[in-house]
PDB file of C-alpha atoms in Angstrom:
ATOM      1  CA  UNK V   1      70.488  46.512  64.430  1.00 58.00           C
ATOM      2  CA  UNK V   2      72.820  49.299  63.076  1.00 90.00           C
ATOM      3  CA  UNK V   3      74.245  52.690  64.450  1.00 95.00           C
ATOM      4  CA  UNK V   4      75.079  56.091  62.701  1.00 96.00           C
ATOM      5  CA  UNK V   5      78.766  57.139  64.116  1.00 97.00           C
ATOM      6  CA  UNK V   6      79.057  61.122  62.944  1.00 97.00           C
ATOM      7  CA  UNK V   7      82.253  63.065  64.393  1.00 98.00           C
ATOM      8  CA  UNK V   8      80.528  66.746  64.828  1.00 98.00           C
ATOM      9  CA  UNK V   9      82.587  70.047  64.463  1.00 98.00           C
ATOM     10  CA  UNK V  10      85.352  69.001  66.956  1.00 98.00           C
ATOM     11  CA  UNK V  11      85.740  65.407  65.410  1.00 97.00           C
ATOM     12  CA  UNK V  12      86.776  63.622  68.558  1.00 97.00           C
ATOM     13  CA  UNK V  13      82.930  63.964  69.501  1.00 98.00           C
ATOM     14  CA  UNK V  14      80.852  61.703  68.233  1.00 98.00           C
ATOM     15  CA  UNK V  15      76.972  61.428  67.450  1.00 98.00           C
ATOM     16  CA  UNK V  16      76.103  57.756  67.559  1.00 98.00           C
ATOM     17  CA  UNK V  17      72.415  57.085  66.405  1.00 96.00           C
ATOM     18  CA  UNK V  18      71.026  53.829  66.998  1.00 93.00           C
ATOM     19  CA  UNK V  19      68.057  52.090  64.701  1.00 92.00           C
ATOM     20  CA  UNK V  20      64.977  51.998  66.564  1.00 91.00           C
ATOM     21  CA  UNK V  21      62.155  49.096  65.859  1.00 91.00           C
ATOM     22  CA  UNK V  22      58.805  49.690  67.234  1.00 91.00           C
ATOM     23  CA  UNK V  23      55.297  48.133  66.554  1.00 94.00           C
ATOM     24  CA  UNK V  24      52.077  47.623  69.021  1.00 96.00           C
ATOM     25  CA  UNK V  25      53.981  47.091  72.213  1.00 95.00           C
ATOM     26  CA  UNK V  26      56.499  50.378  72.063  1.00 92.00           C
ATOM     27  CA  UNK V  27      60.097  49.809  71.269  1.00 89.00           C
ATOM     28  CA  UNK V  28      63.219  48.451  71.201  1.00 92.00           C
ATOM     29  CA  UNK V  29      66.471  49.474  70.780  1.00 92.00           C
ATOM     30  CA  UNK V  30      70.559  48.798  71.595  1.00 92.00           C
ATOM     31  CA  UNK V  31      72.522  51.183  73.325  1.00 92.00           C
ATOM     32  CA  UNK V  32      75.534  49.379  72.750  1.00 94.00           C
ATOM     33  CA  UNK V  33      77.279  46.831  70.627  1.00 94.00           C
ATOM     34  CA  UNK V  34      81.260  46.607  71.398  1.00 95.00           C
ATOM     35  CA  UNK V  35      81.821  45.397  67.951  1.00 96.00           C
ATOM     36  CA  UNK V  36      79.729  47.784  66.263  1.00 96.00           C
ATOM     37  CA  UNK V  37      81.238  51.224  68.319  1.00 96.00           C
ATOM     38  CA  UNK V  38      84.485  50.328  67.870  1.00 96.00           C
ATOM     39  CA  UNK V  39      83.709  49.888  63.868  1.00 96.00           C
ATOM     40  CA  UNK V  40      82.410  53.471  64.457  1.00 96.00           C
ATOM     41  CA  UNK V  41      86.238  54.555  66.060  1.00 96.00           C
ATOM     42  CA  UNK V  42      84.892  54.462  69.695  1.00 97.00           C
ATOM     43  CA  UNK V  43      87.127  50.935  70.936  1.00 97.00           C
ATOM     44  CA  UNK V  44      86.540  51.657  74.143  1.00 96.00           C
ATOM     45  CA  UNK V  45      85.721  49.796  77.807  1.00 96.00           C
ATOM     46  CA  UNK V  46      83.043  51.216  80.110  1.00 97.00           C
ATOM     47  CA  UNK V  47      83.595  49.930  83.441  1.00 97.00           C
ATOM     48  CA  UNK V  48      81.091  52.477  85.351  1.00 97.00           C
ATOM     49  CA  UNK V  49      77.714  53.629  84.278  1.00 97.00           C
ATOM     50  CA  UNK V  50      76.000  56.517  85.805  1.00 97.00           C
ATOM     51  CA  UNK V  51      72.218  57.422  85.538  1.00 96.00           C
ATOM     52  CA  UNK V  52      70.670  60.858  86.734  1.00 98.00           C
ATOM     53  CA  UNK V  53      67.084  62.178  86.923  1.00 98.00           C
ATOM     54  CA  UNK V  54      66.693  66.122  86.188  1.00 98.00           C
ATOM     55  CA  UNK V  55      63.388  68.325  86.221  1.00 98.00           C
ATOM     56  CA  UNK V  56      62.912  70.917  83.008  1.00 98.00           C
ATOM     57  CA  UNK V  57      66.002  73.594  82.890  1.00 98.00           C
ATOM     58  CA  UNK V  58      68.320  71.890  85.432  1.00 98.00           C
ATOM     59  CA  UNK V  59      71.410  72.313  83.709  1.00 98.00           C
ATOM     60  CA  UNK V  60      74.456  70.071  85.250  1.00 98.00           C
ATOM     61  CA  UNK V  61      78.037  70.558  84.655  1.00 94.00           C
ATOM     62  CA  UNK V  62      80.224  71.581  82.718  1.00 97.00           C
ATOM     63  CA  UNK V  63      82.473  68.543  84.304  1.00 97.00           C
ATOM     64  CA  UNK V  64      85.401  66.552  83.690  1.00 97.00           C
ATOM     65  CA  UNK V  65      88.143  64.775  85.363  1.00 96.00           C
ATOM     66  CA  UNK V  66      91.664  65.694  85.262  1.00 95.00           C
ATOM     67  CA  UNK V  67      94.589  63.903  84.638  1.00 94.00           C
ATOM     68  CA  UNK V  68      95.850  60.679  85.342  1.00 96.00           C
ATOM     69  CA  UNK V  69      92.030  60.051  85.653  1.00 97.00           C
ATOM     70  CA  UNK V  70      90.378  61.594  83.034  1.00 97.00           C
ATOM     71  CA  UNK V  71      87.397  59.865  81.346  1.00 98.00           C
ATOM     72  CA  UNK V  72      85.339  59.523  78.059  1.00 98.00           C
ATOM     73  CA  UNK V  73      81.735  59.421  78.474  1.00 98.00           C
ATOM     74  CA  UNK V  74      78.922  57.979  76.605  1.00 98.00           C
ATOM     75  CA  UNK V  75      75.898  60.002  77.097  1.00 98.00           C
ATOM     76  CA  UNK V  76      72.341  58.686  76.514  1.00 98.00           C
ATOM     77  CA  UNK V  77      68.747  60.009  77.195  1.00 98.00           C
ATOM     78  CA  UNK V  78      66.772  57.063  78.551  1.00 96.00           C
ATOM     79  CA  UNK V  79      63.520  59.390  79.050  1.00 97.00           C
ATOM     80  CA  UNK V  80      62.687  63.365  78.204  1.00 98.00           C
ATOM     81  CA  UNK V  81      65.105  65.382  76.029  1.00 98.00           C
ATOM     82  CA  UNK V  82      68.820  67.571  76.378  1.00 98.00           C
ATOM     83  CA  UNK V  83      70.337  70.051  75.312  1.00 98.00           C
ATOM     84  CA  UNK V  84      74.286  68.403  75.307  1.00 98.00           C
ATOM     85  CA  UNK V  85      77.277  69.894  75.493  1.00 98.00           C
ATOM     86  CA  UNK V  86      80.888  69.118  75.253  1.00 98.00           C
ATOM     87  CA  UNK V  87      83.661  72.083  75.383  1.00 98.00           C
ATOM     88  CA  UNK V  88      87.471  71.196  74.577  1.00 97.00           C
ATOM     89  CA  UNK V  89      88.926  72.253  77.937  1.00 96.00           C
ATOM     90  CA  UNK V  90      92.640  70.774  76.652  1.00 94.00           C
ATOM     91  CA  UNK V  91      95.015  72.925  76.818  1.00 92.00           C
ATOM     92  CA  UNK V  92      97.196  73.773  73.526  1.00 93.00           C
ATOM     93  CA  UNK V  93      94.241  71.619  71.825  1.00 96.00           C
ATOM     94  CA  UNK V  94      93.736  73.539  68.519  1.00 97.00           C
ATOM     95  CA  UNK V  95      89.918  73.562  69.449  1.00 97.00           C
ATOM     96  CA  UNK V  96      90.718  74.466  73.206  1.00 96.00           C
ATOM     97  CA  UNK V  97      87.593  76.493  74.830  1.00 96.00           C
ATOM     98  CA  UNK V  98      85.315  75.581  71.697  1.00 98.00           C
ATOM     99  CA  UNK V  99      81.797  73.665  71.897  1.00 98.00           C
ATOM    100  CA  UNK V 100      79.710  71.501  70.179  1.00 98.00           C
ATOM    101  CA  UNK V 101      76.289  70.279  71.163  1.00 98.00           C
ATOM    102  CA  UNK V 102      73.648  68.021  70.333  1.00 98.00           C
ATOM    103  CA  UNK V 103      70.243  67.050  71.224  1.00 98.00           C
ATOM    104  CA  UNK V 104      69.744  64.480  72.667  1.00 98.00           C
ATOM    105  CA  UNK V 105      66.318  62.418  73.480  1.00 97.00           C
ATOM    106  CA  UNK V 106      64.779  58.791  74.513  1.00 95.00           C
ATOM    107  CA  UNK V 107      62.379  59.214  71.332  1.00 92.00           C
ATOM    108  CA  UNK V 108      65.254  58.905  68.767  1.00 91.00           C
ATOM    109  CA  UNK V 109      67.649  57.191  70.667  1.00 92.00           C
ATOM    110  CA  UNK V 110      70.879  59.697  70.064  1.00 97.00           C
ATOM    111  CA  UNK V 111      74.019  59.752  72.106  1.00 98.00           C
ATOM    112  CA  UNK V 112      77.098  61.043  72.170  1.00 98.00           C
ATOM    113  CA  UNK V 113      80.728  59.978  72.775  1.00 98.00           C
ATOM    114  CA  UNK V 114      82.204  62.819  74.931  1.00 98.00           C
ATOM    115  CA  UNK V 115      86.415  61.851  74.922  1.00 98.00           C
ATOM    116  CA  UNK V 116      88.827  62.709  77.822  1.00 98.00           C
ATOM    117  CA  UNK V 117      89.953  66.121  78.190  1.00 96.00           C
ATOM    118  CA  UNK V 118      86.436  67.450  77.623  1.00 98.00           C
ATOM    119  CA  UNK V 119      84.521  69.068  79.975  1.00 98.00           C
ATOM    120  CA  UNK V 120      80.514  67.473  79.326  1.00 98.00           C
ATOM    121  CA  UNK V 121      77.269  69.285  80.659  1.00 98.00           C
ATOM    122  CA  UNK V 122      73.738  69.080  79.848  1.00 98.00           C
ATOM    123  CA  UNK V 123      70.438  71.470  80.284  1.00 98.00           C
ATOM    124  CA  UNK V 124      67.376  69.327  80.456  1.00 98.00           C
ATOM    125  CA  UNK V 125      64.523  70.359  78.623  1.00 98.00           C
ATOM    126  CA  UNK V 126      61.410  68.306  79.470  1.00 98.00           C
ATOM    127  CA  UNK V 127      60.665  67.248  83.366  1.00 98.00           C
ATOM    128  CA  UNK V 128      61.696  63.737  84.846  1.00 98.00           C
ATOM    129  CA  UNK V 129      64.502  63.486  81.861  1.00 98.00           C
ATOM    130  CA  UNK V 130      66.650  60.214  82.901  1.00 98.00           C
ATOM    131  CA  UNK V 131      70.989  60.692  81.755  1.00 98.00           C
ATOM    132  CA  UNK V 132      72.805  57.452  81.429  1.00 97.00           C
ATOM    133  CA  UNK V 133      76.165  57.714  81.460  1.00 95.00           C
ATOM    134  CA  UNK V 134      78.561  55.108  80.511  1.00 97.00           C
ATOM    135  CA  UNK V 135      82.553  56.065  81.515  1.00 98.00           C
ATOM    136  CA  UNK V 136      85.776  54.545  80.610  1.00 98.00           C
ATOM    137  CA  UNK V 137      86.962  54.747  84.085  1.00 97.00           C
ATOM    138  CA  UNK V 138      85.642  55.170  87.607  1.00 98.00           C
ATOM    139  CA  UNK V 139      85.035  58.824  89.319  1.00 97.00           C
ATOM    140  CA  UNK V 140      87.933  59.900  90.804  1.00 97.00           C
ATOM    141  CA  UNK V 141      86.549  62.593  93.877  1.00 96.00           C
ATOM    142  CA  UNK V 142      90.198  63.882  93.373  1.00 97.00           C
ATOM    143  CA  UNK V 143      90.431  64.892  89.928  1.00 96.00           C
ATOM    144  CA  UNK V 144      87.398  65.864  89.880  1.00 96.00           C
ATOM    145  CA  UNK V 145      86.727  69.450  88.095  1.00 96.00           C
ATOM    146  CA  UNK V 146      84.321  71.817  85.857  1.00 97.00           C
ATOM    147  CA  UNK V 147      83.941  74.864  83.888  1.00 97.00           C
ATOM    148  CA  UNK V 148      81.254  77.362  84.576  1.00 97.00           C
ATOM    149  CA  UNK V 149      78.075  76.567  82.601  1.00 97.00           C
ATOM    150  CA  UNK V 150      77.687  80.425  82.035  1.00 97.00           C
ATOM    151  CA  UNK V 151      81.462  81.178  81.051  1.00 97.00           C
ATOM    152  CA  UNK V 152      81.933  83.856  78.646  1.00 96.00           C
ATOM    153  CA  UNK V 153      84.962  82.419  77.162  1.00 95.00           C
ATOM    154  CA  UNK V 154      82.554  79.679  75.981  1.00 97.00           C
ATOM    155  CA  UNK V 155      79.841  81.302  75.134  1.00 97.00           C
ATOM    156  CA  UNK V 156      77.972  78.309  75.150  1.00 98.00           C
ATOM    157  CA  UNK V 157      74.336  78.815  73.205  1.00 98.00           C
ATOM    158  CA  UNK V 158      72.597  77.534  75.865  1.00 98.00           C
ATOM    159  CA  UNK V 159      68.678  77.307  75.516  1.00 98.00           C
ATOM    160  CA  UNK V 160      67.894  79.506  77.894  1.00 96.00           C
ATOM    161  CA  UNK V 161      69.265  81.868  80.624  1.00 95.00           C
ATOM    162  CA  UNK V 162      67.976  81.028  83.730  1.00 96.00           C
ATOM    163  CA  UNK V 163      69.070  77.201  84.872  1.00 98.00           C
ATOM    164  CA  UNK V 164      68.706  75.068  87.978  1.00 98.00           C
ATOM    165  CA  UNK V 165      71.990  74.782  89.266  1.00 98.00           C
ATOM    166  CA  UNK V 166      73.497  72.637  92.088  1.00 97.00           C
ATOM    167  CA  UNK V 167      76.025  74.767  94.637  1.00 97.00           C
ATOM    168  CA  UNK V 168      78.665  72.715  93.280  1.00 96.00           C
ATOM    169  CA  UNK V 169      77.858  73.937  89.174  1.00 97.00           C
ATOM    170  CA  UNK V 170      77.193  77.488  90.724  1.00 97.00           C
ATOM    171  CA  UNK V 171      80.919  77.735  91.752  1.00 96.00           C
ATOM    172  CA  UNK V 172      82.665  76.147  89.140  1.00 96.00           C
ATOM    173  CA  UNK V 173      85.723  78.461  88.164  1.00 96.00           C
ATOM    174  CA  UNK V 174      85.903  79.989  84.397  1.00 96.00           C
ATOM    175  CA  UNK V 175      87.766  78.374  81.766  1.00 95.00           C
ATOM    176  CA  UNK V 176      90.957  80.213  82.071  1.00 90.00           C
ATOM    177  CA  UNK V 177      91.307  79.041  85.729  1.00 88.00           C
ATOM    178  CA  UNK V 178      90.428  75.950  85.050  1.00 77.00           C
ATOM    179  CA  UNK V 179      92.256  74.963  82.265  1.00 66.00           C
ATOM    180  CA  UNK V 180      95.486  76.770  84.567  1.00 67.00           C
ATOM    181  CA  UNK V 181      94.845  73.749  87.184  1.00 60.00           C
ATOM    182  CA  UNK V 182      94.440  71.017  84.802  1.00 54.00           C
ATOM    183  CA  UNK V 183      97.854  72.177  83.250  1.00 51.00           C
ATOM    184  CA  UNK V 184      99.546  72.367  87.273  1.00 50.00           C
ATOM    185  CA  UNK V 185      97.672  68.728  87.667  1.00 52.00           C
ATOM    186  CA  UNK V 186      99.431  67.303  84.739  1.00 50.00           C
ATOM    187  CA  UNK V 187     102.568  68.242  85.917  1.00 53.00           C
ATOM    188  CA  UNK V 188     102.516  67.219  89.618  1.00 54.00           C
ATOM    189  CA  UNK V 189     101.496  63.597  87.870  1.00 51.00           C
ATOM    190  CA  UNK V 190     104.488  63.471  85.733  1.00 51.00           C
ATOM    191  CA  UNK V 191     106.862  64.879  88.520  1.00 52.00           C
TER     192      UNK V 191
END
């Protein structure tokens, strides 16, 4: 078994594509080997996994978690196809409020490695698609946070205009304001 570790635009995400064997019965595949991801510059522990079921154009997030609890994600598509997205939502990053996406799907097996201080969203594109998530720390209801999915500063080339949104996603605040509170955040946790 092998994997395929390529750092996109914004290098600190990372498409990981995994070597799929099939014959008669269907499949098989890893979607994870410690020794083999951290060969790939992803030395990481994932000590909560997440899984979520979305219809065709749901579109969840943009989300992240702010500091002292901010998380890297490992994003997989165990069923359907998505459209994924991670934004640099670090402020005085040199790639702050730029994207990169990827699709992702259960036929080839693709993730991606989304690293702390991005903000990670997703538009499904085929019905019943199943998310696994794999975090490198646990979700934090406090430090909890998002960008709009729609923001201009963005400008993210979404695949359409029209998505299933949850309240939650449909009152995220805009970069700008967001990126002001994760900056206030960091600096009540160092005070």
């Amino acid at each position: 078994m092998s994997f395929r570790f390529t750092r996109l635009e914004i290098p600190d995400v990372i498409l990981i594509e995994a070597d799929t064997y099939r014959d008669h019965r269907g499949l098989f595949r890893e979607t994870f080997k410690r020794s083999a991801f951290a060969e790939g510059g992803i030395d990481r522990e994932f000590p909560q996994a997440n899984f979520s079921r979305s219809s065709r154009d749901v579109v969840r997030g943009l989300h992240f978690q702010r500091e002292p609890a901010a998380v890297a994600k490992l994003v997989g598509v165990a069923q359907g196809r998505i459209f994924d997205v991670a934004a640099d939502v670090r402020p005085g990053s040199p790639t702050f409020g730029r994207w990169v996406s990827a699709e992702l799907s259960d036929e080839d097996g693709s993730m991606l490695y989304v690293p702390e201080g991005f903000a990670h969203g997703f538009w499904a594109l085929a019905d019943d698609t199943l998310v696994t998530y794999l975090m490198t720390g646990e979700y934090s209801q406090e430090h909890d946070a998002g960008v709009r999915w729609n923001d201009p500063d963005l400008a993210v080339a979404w695949p359409g205009t029209d998505p299933v949104l949850s309240p939650k996603d449909q009152e995220l605040p805009y970069l700008k304001d967001a990126a002001q509170a994760s900056v206030g955040a960091a600096e009540e946790a160092r005070a």
